[in-house]
PDB file of C-alpha atoms (C1' of nucleotides) in Angstrom:
ATOM      1  CA  UNK L   1      -0.059  -0.161  -0.155  1.00 57.00           C
ATOM      2  CA  UNK L   2       0.925   3.653  -0.559  1.00 53.00           C
ATOM      3  CA  UNK L   3       2.434   5.433   2.067  1.00 54.00           C
ATOM      4  CA  UNK L   4       0.044   8.130   2.377  1.00 57.00           C
ATOM      5  CA  UNK L   5      -2.995   5.473   2.196  1.00 60.00           C
ATOM      6  CA  UNK L   6      -1.428   3.302   5.210  1.00 59.00           C
ATOM      7  CA  UNK L   7      -0.950   6.408   7.630  1.00 59.00           C
ATOM      8  CA  UNK L   8      -4.600   7.053   7.125  1.00 61.00           C
ATOM      9  CA  UNK L   9      -5.859   3.655   7.229  1.00 64.00           C
ATOM     10  CA  UNK L  10      -3.425   1.863   9.979  1.00 58.00           C
ATOM     11  CA  UNK L  11      -5.107   3.588  12.549  1.00 61.00           C
ATOM     12  CA  UNK L  12      -8.721   4.821  11.309  1.00 65.00           C
ATOM     13  CA  UNK L  13     -10.348   5.028  14.971  1.00 58.00           C
ATOM     14  CA  UNK L  14      -7.839   7.916  15.241  1.00 60.00           C
ATOM     15  CA  UNK L  15      -8.017   9.375  11.857  1.00 86.00           C
ATOM     16  CA  UNK L  16     -11.069   8.591  10.196  1.00 94.00           C
ATOM     17  CA  UNK L  17     -13.417  11.558  12.116  1.00 94.00           C
ATOM     18  CA  UNK L  18     -11.152  14.049  10.747  1.00 93.00           C
ATOM     19  CA  UNK L  19     -11.190  13.198   7.434  1.00 95.00           C
ATOM     20  CA  UNK L  20     -13.129  15.241   4.783  1.00 96.00           C
ATOM     21  CA  UNK L  21     -15.325  13.487   2.406  1.00 96.00           C
ATOM     22  CA  UNK L  22     -13.077  15.012  -0.324  1.00 96.00           C
ATOM     23  CA  UNK L  23     -10.466  13.264   1.376  1.00 95.00           C
ATOM     24  CA  UNK L  24     -12.524   9.996   2.127  1.00 97.00           C
ATOM     25  CA  UNK L  25     -13.096  10.216  -1.781  1.00 97.00           C
ATOM     26  CA  UNK L  26      -9.550   9.673  -2.200  1.00 96.00           C
ATOM     27  CA  UNK L  27      -9.019   6.860   0.100  1.00 96.00           C
ATOM     28  CA  UNK L  28     -11.860   4.808  -1.204  1.00 97.00           C
ATOM     29  CA  UNK L  29     -10.273   4.994  -4.866  1.00 97.00           C
ATOM     30  CA  UNK L  30      -6.666   4.120  -3.264  1.00 96.00           C
ATOM     31  CA  UNK L  31      -8.487   0.959  -1.697  1.00 97.00           C
ATOM     32  CA  UNK L  32     -10.303  -0.207  -4.698  1.00 97.00           C
ATOM     33  CA  UNK L  33      -6.489  -0.871  -6.526  1.00 97.00           C
ATOM     34  CA  UNK L  34      -6.322  -3.778  -3.756  1.00 97.00           C
ATOM     35  CA  UNK L  35      -9.991  -5.354  -4.563  1.00 98.00           C
ATOM     36  CA  UNK L  36     -10.206  -8.718  -5.063  1.00 98.00           C
ATOM     37  CA  UNK L  37     -13.070 -10.463  -6.857  1.00 98.00           C
ATOM     38  CA  UNK L  38     -12.027 -14.042  -7.746  1.00 98.00           C
ATOM     39  CA  UNK L  39     -13.781 -16.978  -6.345  1.00 98.00           C
ATOM     40  CA  UNK L  40     -13.314 -18.198  -2.705  1.00 98.00           C
ATOM     41  CA  UNK L  41     -12.050 -21.522  -2.725  1.00 97.00           C
ATOM     42  CA  UNK L  42     -11.615 -22.069   0.817  1.00 96.00           C
ATOM     43  CA  UNK L  43     -14.543 -23.955   3.263  1.00 98.00           C
ATOM     44  CA  UNK L  44     -16.942 -21.963   5.279  1.00 98.00           C
ATOM     45  CA  UNK L  45     -17.275 -23.503   9.068  1.00 98.00           C
ATOM     46  CA  UNK L  46     -18.727 -20.109  10.453  1.00 98.00           C
ATOM     47  CA  UNK L  47     -19.831 -16.862   8.896  1.00 98.00           C
ATOM     48  CA  UNK L  48     -20.745 -13.543  10.727  1.00 98.00           C
ATOM     49  CA  UNK L  49     -22.682 -10.671  10.543  1.00 98.00           C
ATOM     50  CA  UNK L  50     -21.774  -7.207  11.435  1.00 98.00           C
ATOM     51  CA  UNK L  51     -23.618  -4.294  12.343  1.00 98.00           C
ATOM     52  CA  UNK L  52     -23.785  -1.451  14.354  1.00 97.00           C
ATOM     53  CA  UNK L  53     -26.721   0.741  16.712  1.00 96.00           C
ATOM     54  CA  UNK L  54     -26.870   4.529  17.215  1.00 93.00           C
ATOM     55  CA  UNK L  55     -28.494   6.260  20.081  1.00 86.00           C
ATOM     56  CA  UNK L  56     -30.253   9.014  18.738  1.00 82.00           C
ATOM     57  CA  UNK L  57     -28.516  12.643  18.751  1.00 82.00           C
ATOM     58  CA  UNK L  58     -25.724  10.671  20.360  1.00 83.00           C
ATOM     59  CA  UNK L  59     -21.891   9.899  19.067  1.00 89.00           C
ATOM     60  CA  UNK L  60     -21.882   6.820  20.796  1.00 95.00           C
ATOM     61  CA  UNK L  61     -21.721   3.778  18.784  1.00 96.00           C
ATOM     62  CA  UNK L  62     -22.570  -0.130  19.899  1.00 97.00           C
ATOM     63  CA  UNK L  63     -20.497  -2.383  17.601  1.00 98.00           C
ATOM     64  CA  UNK L  64     -21.136  -5.966  17.226  1.00 98.00           C
ATOM     65  CA  UNK L  65     -20.048  -8.725  15.300  1.00 98.00           C
ATOM     66  CA  UNK L  66     -21.856 -12.461  15.590  1.00 98.00           C
ATOM     67  CA  UNK L  67     -20.432 -15.334  14.246  1.00 98.00           C
ATOM     68  CA  UNK L  68     -22.545 -18.376  13.603  1.00 98.00           C
ATOM     69  CA  UNK L  69     -21.910 -21.885  12.366  1.00 98.00           C
ATOM     70  CA  UNK L  70     -22.112 -22.835   8.883  1.00 98.00           C
ATOM     71  CA  UNK L  71     -24.656 -24.358   7.303  1.00 97.00           C
ATOM     72  CA  UNK L  72     -26.962 -24.208  10.341  1.00 97.00           C
ATOM     73  CA  UNK L  73     -26.713 -20.794  11.397  1.00 97.00           C
ATOM     74  CA  UNK L  74     -26.708 -21.070  15.023  1.00 97.00           C
ATOM     75  CA  UNK L  75     -24.948 -18.441  16.911  1.00 97.00           C
ATOM     76  CA  UNK L  76     -21.920 -19.627  18.447  1.00 98.00           C
ATOM     77  CA  UNK L  77     -20.329 -16.405  19.890  1.00 98.00           C
ATOM     78  CA  UNK L  78     -20.432 -12.518  19.622  1.00 98.00           C
ATOM     79  CA  UNK L  79     -18.133  -9.671  19.910  1.00 98.00           C
ATOM     80  CA  UNK L  80     -19.527  -6.447  21.302  1.00 98.00           C
ATOM     81  CA  UNK L  81     -17.569  -2.914  21.700  1.00 98.00           C
ATOM     82  CA  UNK L  82     -18.810   0.606  22.407  1.00 97.00           C
ATOM     83  CA  UNK L  83     -17.070   3.175  20.897  1.00 96.00           C
ATOM     84  CA  UNK L  84     -17.723   7.000  19.761  1.00 95.00           C
ATOM     85  CA  UNK L  85     -17.568   8.773  16.044  1.00 95.00           C
ATOM     86  CA  UNK L  86     -17.843  12.225  14.802  1.00 94.00           C
ATOM     87  CA  UNK L  87     -17.821  11.205  11.184  1.00 95.00           C
ATOM     88  CA  UNK L  88     -21.586  11.971   9.609  1.00 93.00           C
ATOM     89  CA  UNK L  89     -23.705   9.869   7.687  1.00 95.00           C
ATOM     90  CA  UNK L  90     -23.551  10.578   3.746  1.00 97.00           C
ATOM     91  CA  UNK L  91     -24.512   8.165   1.471  1.00 97.00           C
ATOM     92  CA  UNK L  92     -21.274   6.336   0.177  1.00 98.00           C
ATOM     93  CA  UNK L  93     -19.083   7.133   3.280  1.00 98.00           C
ATOM     94  CA  UNK L  94     -21.007   4.740   5.869  1.00 98.00           C
ATOM     95  CA  UNK L  95     -17.760   3.113   6.084  1.00 98.00           C
ATOM     96  CA  UNK L  96     -16.074   6.162   7.570  1.00 97.00           C
ATOM     97  CA  UNK L  97     -18.432   6.001  10.410  1.00 96.00           C
ATOM     98  CA  UNK L  98     -18.660   2.552  11.009  1.00 97.00           C
ATOM     99  CA  UNK L  99     -15.335   1.182  10.696  1.00 97.00           C
ATOM    100  CA  UNK L 100     -13.455   2.032  13.520  1.00 97.00           C
ATOM    101  CA  UNK L 101     -16.243   0.511  15.859  1.00 97.00           C
ATOM    102  CA  UNK L 102     -16.309  -2.713  14.135  1.00 98.00           C
ATOM    103  CA  UNK L 103     -12.507  -2.884  13.812  1.00 97.00           C
ATOM    104  CA  UNK L 104     -12.300  -3.058  17.551  1.00 97.00           C
ATOM    105  CA  UNK L 105     -15.206  -5.426  17.563  1.00 98.00           C
ATOM    106  CA  UNK L 106     -13.145  -7.937  15.313  1.00 98.00           C
ATOM    107  CA  UNK L 107      -9.644  -7.240  16.840  1.00 98.00           C
ATOM    108  CA  UNK L 108     -11.502  -8.839  20.189  1.00 97.00           C
ATOM    109  CA  UNK L 109     -12.757 -11.861  18.595  1.00 98.00           C
ATOM    110  CA  UNK L 110     -10.087 -14.771  19.239  1.00 97.00           C
ATOM    111  CA  UNK L 111     -11.350 -17.523  16.996  1.00 98.00           C
ATOM    112  CA  UNK L 112     -12.205 -15.686  13.414  1.00 98.00           C
ATOM    113  CA  UNK L 113     -15.269 -16.421  11.155  1.00 98.00           C
ATOM    114  CA  UNK L 114     -14.668 -17.370   7.539  1.00 98.00           C
ATOM    115  CA  UNK L 115     -16.723 -14.568   5.988  1.00 98.00           C
ATOM    116  CA  UNK L 116     -18.037 -11.567   7.396  1.00 98.00           C
ATOM    117  CA  UNK L 117     -21.475 -10.343   6.050  1.00 98.00           C
ATOM    118  CA  UNK L 118     -21.755  -6.680   6.587  1.00 98.00           C
ATOM    119  CA  UNK L 119     -25.355  -4.336   6.987  1.00 98.00           C
ATOM    120  CA  UNK L 120     -24.230  -2.552   3.976  1.00 98.00           C
ATOM    121  CA  UNK L 121     -22.907  -2.498   0.776  1.00 98.00           C
ATOM    122  CA  UNK L 122     -19.881  -4.474  -0.945  1.00 98.00           C
ATOM    123  CA  UNK L 123     -18.745  -2.794  -4.677  1.00 98.00           C
ATOM    124  CA  UNK L 124     -22.796  -2.140  -4.670  1.00 98.00           C
ATOM    125  CA  UNK L 125     -21.268   1.360  -4.320  1.00 98.00           C
ATOM    126  CA  UNK L 126     -20.498   4.724  -6.891  1.00 98.00           C
ATOM    127  CA  UNK L 127     -16.622   3.679  -6.542  1.00 98.00           C
ATOM    128  CA  UNK L 128     -17.034  -0.200  -5.550  1.00 98.00           C
ATOM    129  CA  UNK L 129     -15.990   0.862  -2.227  1.00 98.00           C
ATOM    130  CA  UNK L 130     -18.853   0.032   0.201  1.00 98.00           C
ATOM    131  CA  UNK L 131     -17.978  -0.682   4.084  1.00 98.00           C
ATOM    132  CA  UNK L 132     -18.159  -4.567   3.223  1.00 98.00           C
ATOM    133  CA  UNK L 133     -15.256  -4.180   0.705  1.00 98.00           C
ATOM    134  CA  UNK L 134     -13.652  -1.445   2.629  1.00 98.00           C
ATOM    135  CA  UNK L 135     -13.227  -3.708   5.652  1.00 98.00           C
ATOM    136  CA  UNK L 136     -12.425  -6.237   3.550  1.00 98.00           C
ATOM    137  CA  UNK L 137      -9.144  -4.545   1.895  1.00 98.00           C
ATOM    138  CA  UNK L 138      -7.904  -3.365   5.388  1.00 97.00           C
ATOM    139  CA  UNK L 139      -8.300  -6.603   7.422  1.00 97.00           C
ATOM    140  CA  UNK L 140      -7.500  -8.945   4.244  1.00 97.00           C
ATOM    141  CA  UNK L 141     -10.716 -10.828   5.070  1.00 98.00           C
ATOM    142  CA  UNK L 142     -13.820 -12.478   3.348  1.00 98.00           C
ATOM    143  CA  UNK L 143     -16.584 -10.439   3.256  1.00 98.00           C
ATOM    144  CA  UNK L 144     -20.024  -9.531   1.366  1.00 98.00           C
ATOM    145  CA  UNK L 145     -22.397  -6.916   1.942  1.00 98.00           C
ATOM    146  CA  UNK L 146     -26.231  -6.813   2.515  1.00 98.00           C
ATOM    147  CA  UNK L 147     -28.003  -3.826   2.204  1.00 98.00           C
ATOM    148  CA  UNK L 148     -31.884  -3.338   2.574  1.00 97.00           C
ATOM    149  CA  UNK L 149     -32.202  -0.625   0.360  1.00 97.00           C
ATOM    150  CA  UNK L 150     -30.583   0.355  -3.007  1.00 97.00           C
ATOM    151  CA  UNK L 151     -27.553   2.611  -3.031  1.00 98.00           C
ATOM    152  CA  UNK L 152     -26.861   2.978  -6.391  1.00 98.00           C
ATOM    153  CA  UNK L 153     -27.309   0.994 -10.118  1.00 98.00           C
ATOM    154  CA  UNK L 154     -30.418   0.066 -12.190  1.00 97.00           C
ATOM    155  CA  UNK L 155     -32.483  -3.435 -11.669  1.00 97.00           C
ATOM    156  CA  UNK L 156     -35.181  -5.061 -13.001  1.00 96.00           C
ATOM    157  CA  UNK L 157     -37.763  -6.142 -10.000  1.00 95.00           C
ATOM    158  CA  UNK L 158     -37.207  -9.808  -9.182  1.00 96.00           C
ATOM    159  CA  UNK L 159     -40.128 -12.274  -9.481  1.00 95.00           C
ATOM    160  CA  UNK L 160     -42.510 -12.256  -6.186  1.00 94.00           C
ATOM    161  CA  UNK L 161     -41.539 -15.609  -5.120  1.00 94.00           C
ATOM    162  CA  UNK L 162     -38.453 -16.028  -2.363  1.00 95.00           C
ATOM    163  CA  UNK L 163     -35.210 -17.346  -4.087  1.00 97.00           C
ATOM    164  CA  UNK L 164     -35.426 -14.919  -7.152  1.00 97.00           C
ATOM    165  CA  UNK L 165     -33.239 -12.563  -7.940  1.00 98.00           C
ATOM    166  CA  UNK L 166     -31.926  -9.903 -10.895  1.00 98.00           C
ATOM    167  CA  UNK L 167     -28.935  -8.143 -11.536  1.00 98.00           C
ATOM    168  CA  UNK L 168     -27.762  -4.834 -10.303  1.00 98.00           C
ATOM    169  CA  UNK L 169     -26.040  -2.887 -13.153  1.00 98.00           C
ATOM    170  CA  UNK L 170     -24.447   0.775 -13.071  1.00 98.00           C
ATOM    171  CA  UNK L 171     -22.521   2.109 -15.561  1.00 97.00           C
ATOM    172  CA  UNK L 172     -22.604  -0.686 -17.495  1.00 97.00           C
ATOM    173  CA  UNK L 173     -21.108  -3.263 -15.237  1.00 98.00           C
ATOM    174  CA  UNK L 174     -23.031  -5.709 -12.560  1.00 98.00           C
ATOM    175  CA  UNK L 175     -22.094  -4.765  -9.309  1.00 98.00           C
ATOM    176  CA  UNK L 176     -24.445  -6.718  -7.617  1.00 98.00           C
ATOM    177  CA  UNK L 177     -28.111  -8.336  -7.197  1.00 98.00           C
ATOM    178  CA  UNK L 178     -31.855  -7.302  -5.834  1.00 98.00           C
ATOM    179  CA  UNK L 179     -32.603 -11.045  -3.666  1.00 98.00           C
ATOM    180  CA  UNK L 180     -35.968 -11.550  -3.070  1.00 97.00           C
ATOM    181  CA  UNK L 181     -35.414 -13.577   0.663  1.00 97.00           C
ATOM    182  CA  UNK L 182     -39.653 -13.296   1.594  1.00 96.00           C
ATOM    183  CA  UNK L 183     -41.974 -14.012  -0.649  1.00 95.00           C
ATOM    184  CA  UNK L 184     -43.941 -10.588  -1.375  1.00 93.00           C
ATOM    185  CA  UNK L 185     -41.276  -8.559   0.398  1.00 95.00           C
ATOM    186  CA  UNK L 186     -39.147  -6.230  -0.700  1.00 95.00           C
ATOM    187  CA  UNK L 187     -35.760  -7.437  -1.986  1.00 97.00           C
ATOM    188  CA  UNK L 188     -32.304  -6.840  -0.335  1.00 98.00           C
ATOM    189  CA  UNK L 189     -29.144  -5.999  -2.267  1.00 98.00           C
ATOM    190  CA  UNK L 190     -26.155  -8.541  -2.314  1.00 98.00           C
ATOM    191  CA  UNK L 191     -22.425  -7.544  -3.527  1.00 98.00           C
ATOM    192  CA  UNK L 192     -19.557  -9.379  -2.961  1.00 98.00           C
ATOM    193  CA  UNK L 193     -16.907  -7.330  -0.337  1.00 98.00           C
ATOM    194  CA  UNK L 194     -13.681  -8.714  -1.011  1.00 98.00           C
ATOM    195  CA  UNK L 195     -11.836 -11.983  -1.291  1.00 98.00           C
ATOM    196  CA  UNK L 196     -15.046 -13.264  -3.317  1.00 98.00           C
ATOM    197  CA  UNK L 197     -16.723 -12.979  -6.309  1.00 98.00           C
ATOM    198  CA  UNK L 198     -20.044 -11.834  -7.509  1.00 98.00           C
ATOM    199  CA  UNK L 199     -21.381 -15.506  -7.673  1.00 98.00           C
ATOM    200  CA  UNK L 200     -19.902 -16.114  -4.340  1.00 98.00           C
ATOM    201  CA  UNK L 201     -22.105 -13.646  -2.640  1.00 98.00           C
ATOM    202  CA  UNK L 202     -25.169 -14.687  -4.118  1.00 98.00           C
ATOM    203  CA  UNK L 203     -24.864 -18.214  -3.542  1.00 98.00           C
ATOM    204  CA  UNK L 204     -23.721 -17.412   0.012  1.00 98.00           C
ATOM    205  CA  UNK L 205     -27.010 -15.279   0.520  1.00 98.00           C
ATOM    206  CA  UNK L 206     -29.350 -17.666  -0.345  1.00 98.00           C
ATOM    207  CA  UNK L 207     -27.724 -20.172   2.016  1.00 98.00           C
ATOM    208  CA  UNK L 208     -28.345 -17.599   4.288  1.00 98.00           C
ATOM    209  CA  UNK L 209     -31.815 -17.056   4.340  1.00 97.00           C
ATOM    210  CA  UNK L 210     -34.326 -18.494   6.635  1.00 96.00           C
ATOM    211  CA  UNK L 211     -38.080 -17.182   7.506  1.00 95.00           C
ATOM    212  CA  UNK L 212     -37.126 -13.763   7.721  1.00 96.00           C
ATOM    213  CA  UNK L 213     -36.628 -10.833   4.862  1.00 97.00           C
ATOM    214  CA  UNK L 214     -32.673 -10.338   6.352  1.00 97.00           C
ATOM    215  CA  UNK L 215     -30.226 -12.947   6.313  1.00 98.00           C
ATOM    216  CA  UNK L 216     -29.355 -14.819   9.389  1.00 98.00           C
ATOM    217  CA  UNK L 217     -25.354 -13.225  10.045  1.00 98.00           C
ATOM    218  CA  UNK L 218     -27.020  -9.774   9.961  1.00 98.00           C
ATOM    219  CA  UNK L 219     -30.660 -10.373  11.321  1.00 97.00           C
ATOM    220  CA  UNK L 220     -28.826 -11.541  14.371  1.00 97.00           C
ATOM    221  CA  UNK L 221     -25.685  -9.034  14.235  1.00 98.00           C
ATOM    222  CA  UNK L 222     -28.656  -6.585  14.659  1.00 97.00           C
ATOM    223  CA  UNK L 223     -30.353  -8.048  17.481  1.00 97.00           C
ATOM    224  CA  UNK L 224     -27.370  -8.716  19.605  1.00 97.00           C
ATOM    225  CA  UNK L 225     -26.017  -5.224  18.948  1.00 97.00           C
ATOM    226  CA  UNK L 226     -29.416  -3.464  19.808  1.00 96.00           C
ATOM    227  CA  UNK L 227     -29.708  -6.227  23.137  1.00 96.00           C
ATOM    228  CA  UNK L 228     -26.272  -4.905  23.734  1.00 97.00           C
ATOM    229  CA  UNK L 229     -27.418  -1.010  23.539  1.00 96.00           C
ATOM    230  CA  UNK L 230     -30.075  -1.338  25.837  1.00 94.00           C
ATOM    231  CA  UNK L 231     -28.152  -3.128  28.213  1.00 95.00           C
ATOM    232  CA  UNK L 232     -29.179  -6.690  28.198  1.00 95.00           C
ATOM    233  CA  UNK L 233     -25.864  -8.152  26.882  1.00 96.00           C
ATOM    234  CA  UNK L 234     -22.471  -7.281  28.095  1.00 97.00           C
ATOM    235  CA  UNK L 235     -20.022  -5.502  26.199  1.00 98.00           C
ATOM    236  CA  UNK L 236     -16.590  -7.890  25.429  1.00 98.00           C
ATOM    237  CA  UNK L 237     -16.059 -11.353  23.066  1.00 98.00           C
ATOM    238  CA  UNK L 238     -18.237 -14.008  24.815  1.00 98.00           C
ATOM    239  CA  UNK L 239     -18.995 -17.816  23.325  1.00 97.00           C
ATOM    240  CA  UNK L 240     -22.562 -18.579  23.535  1.00 94.00           C
ATOM    241  CA  UNK L 241     -23.271 -21.650  25.654  1.00 83.00           C
ATOM    242  CA  UNK L 242     -27.097 -22.191  24.720  1.00 71.00           C
ATOM    243  CA  UNK L 243     -28.178 -25.182  26.935  1.00 68.00           C
ATOM    244  CA  UNK L 244     -31.733 -24.612  25.340  1.00 60.00           C
ATOM    245  CA  UNK L 245     -30.450 -26.865  22.587  1.00 54.00           C
ATOM    246  CA  UNK L 246     -30.691 -29.762  24.628  1.00 48.00           C
TER     247      UNK L 246
ATOM    248  C1'  DG F   1     -30.433  22.593 -11.862  1.00 84.00           C
ATOM    249  C1'  DC F   2     -32.813  18.160 -10.731  1.00 84.00           C
ATOM    250  C1'  DG F   3     -33.324  13.263  -8.612  1.00 84.00           C
ATOM    251  C1'  DA F   4     -31.219   9.866  -6.189  1.00 84.00           C
ATOM    252  C1'  DC F   5     -29.371   9.010  -1.814  1.00 84.00           C
ATOM    253  C1'  DA F   6     -26.373   1.988   2.655  1.00 84.00           C
ATOM    254  C1'  DG F   7     -27.058   3.156   7.585  1.00 84.00           C
TER     255       DG F   7
ATOM    256  C1'  DA W   1     -29.729   4.463  11.705  1.00 84.00           C
ATOM    257  C1'  DT W   2     -33.997   5.991  16.047  1.00 84.00           C
ATOM    258  C1'  DC W   3     -38.385   7.596  17.888  1.00 84.00           C
ATOM    259  C1'  DT W   4     -43.482   4.915  18.253  1.00 84.00           C
ATOM    260  C1'  DT W   5     -49.168   1.604  18.034  1.00 84.00           C
ATOM    261  C1'  DG W   6     -51.581  -0.067  16.187  1.00 84.00           C
ATOM    262  C1'  DT W   7     -53.485  -3.174  12.585  1.00 84.00           C
ATOM    263  C1'  DC W   8     -52.817  -5.568   8.318  1.00 84.00           C
ATOM    264  C1'  DG W   9     -51.529  -9.991   5.541  1.00 84.00           C
ATOM    265  C1'  DC W  10     -49.094 -14.361   4.753  1.00 84.00           C
TER     266       DC W  10
END
DNA sequence: GCGACAG
DNA sequence: ATCTTGTCGC
């Protein structure tokens, strides 16, 4: 990586808050040089969901990563951390608001997941550098995005039945999919983050669909992070010892 | 200038 | 994202 970029991203928790939008754009353009969209060949034994929860009118950020077994999708461990941010929310720059906290949550995981799914996009982004791709490049991990709303591009509405999907196209380029995860409900938007292909992201997303609109990884991450914010779960890395299974 | 716009 | 109650549909 270029020295300038390394200096900027090496310790995001201390630098991202001070970046201007123009500087953030340059960081994204630099990071894109390291994007890898080749097929993922390794096994998937665990898949994690990453998300954050915010208090209204506050700089406090509750970040969480929940690791699920694969393909059974049962929570096996989770990492929660409280942090703060002053970087404003701006479409296309979500990573600069959420990544510092998510990096802390990721660091305290002792048994890292094989894949991480983000509540947001991978390459389904104007500069192909959504939060999943950004995080995947910084940590050299296998990541993908699952957004609840379209950020950029055009697509045909997929059929009403669960499992149907259509490509999302932006400037002649296929950058993701609109995937129907539940009958008659709005689709979610899937794209690869880093170290996997477009097809990988679609196949993995389909294997994570259960009875809800959101795939299990991000659905669980959202659930845990809210339990954390409301004080029902504690900060730190925890193994799930669910005796209810027996 | 107008419309679009992850969380 | 978050603040909120009931309500319509599978």
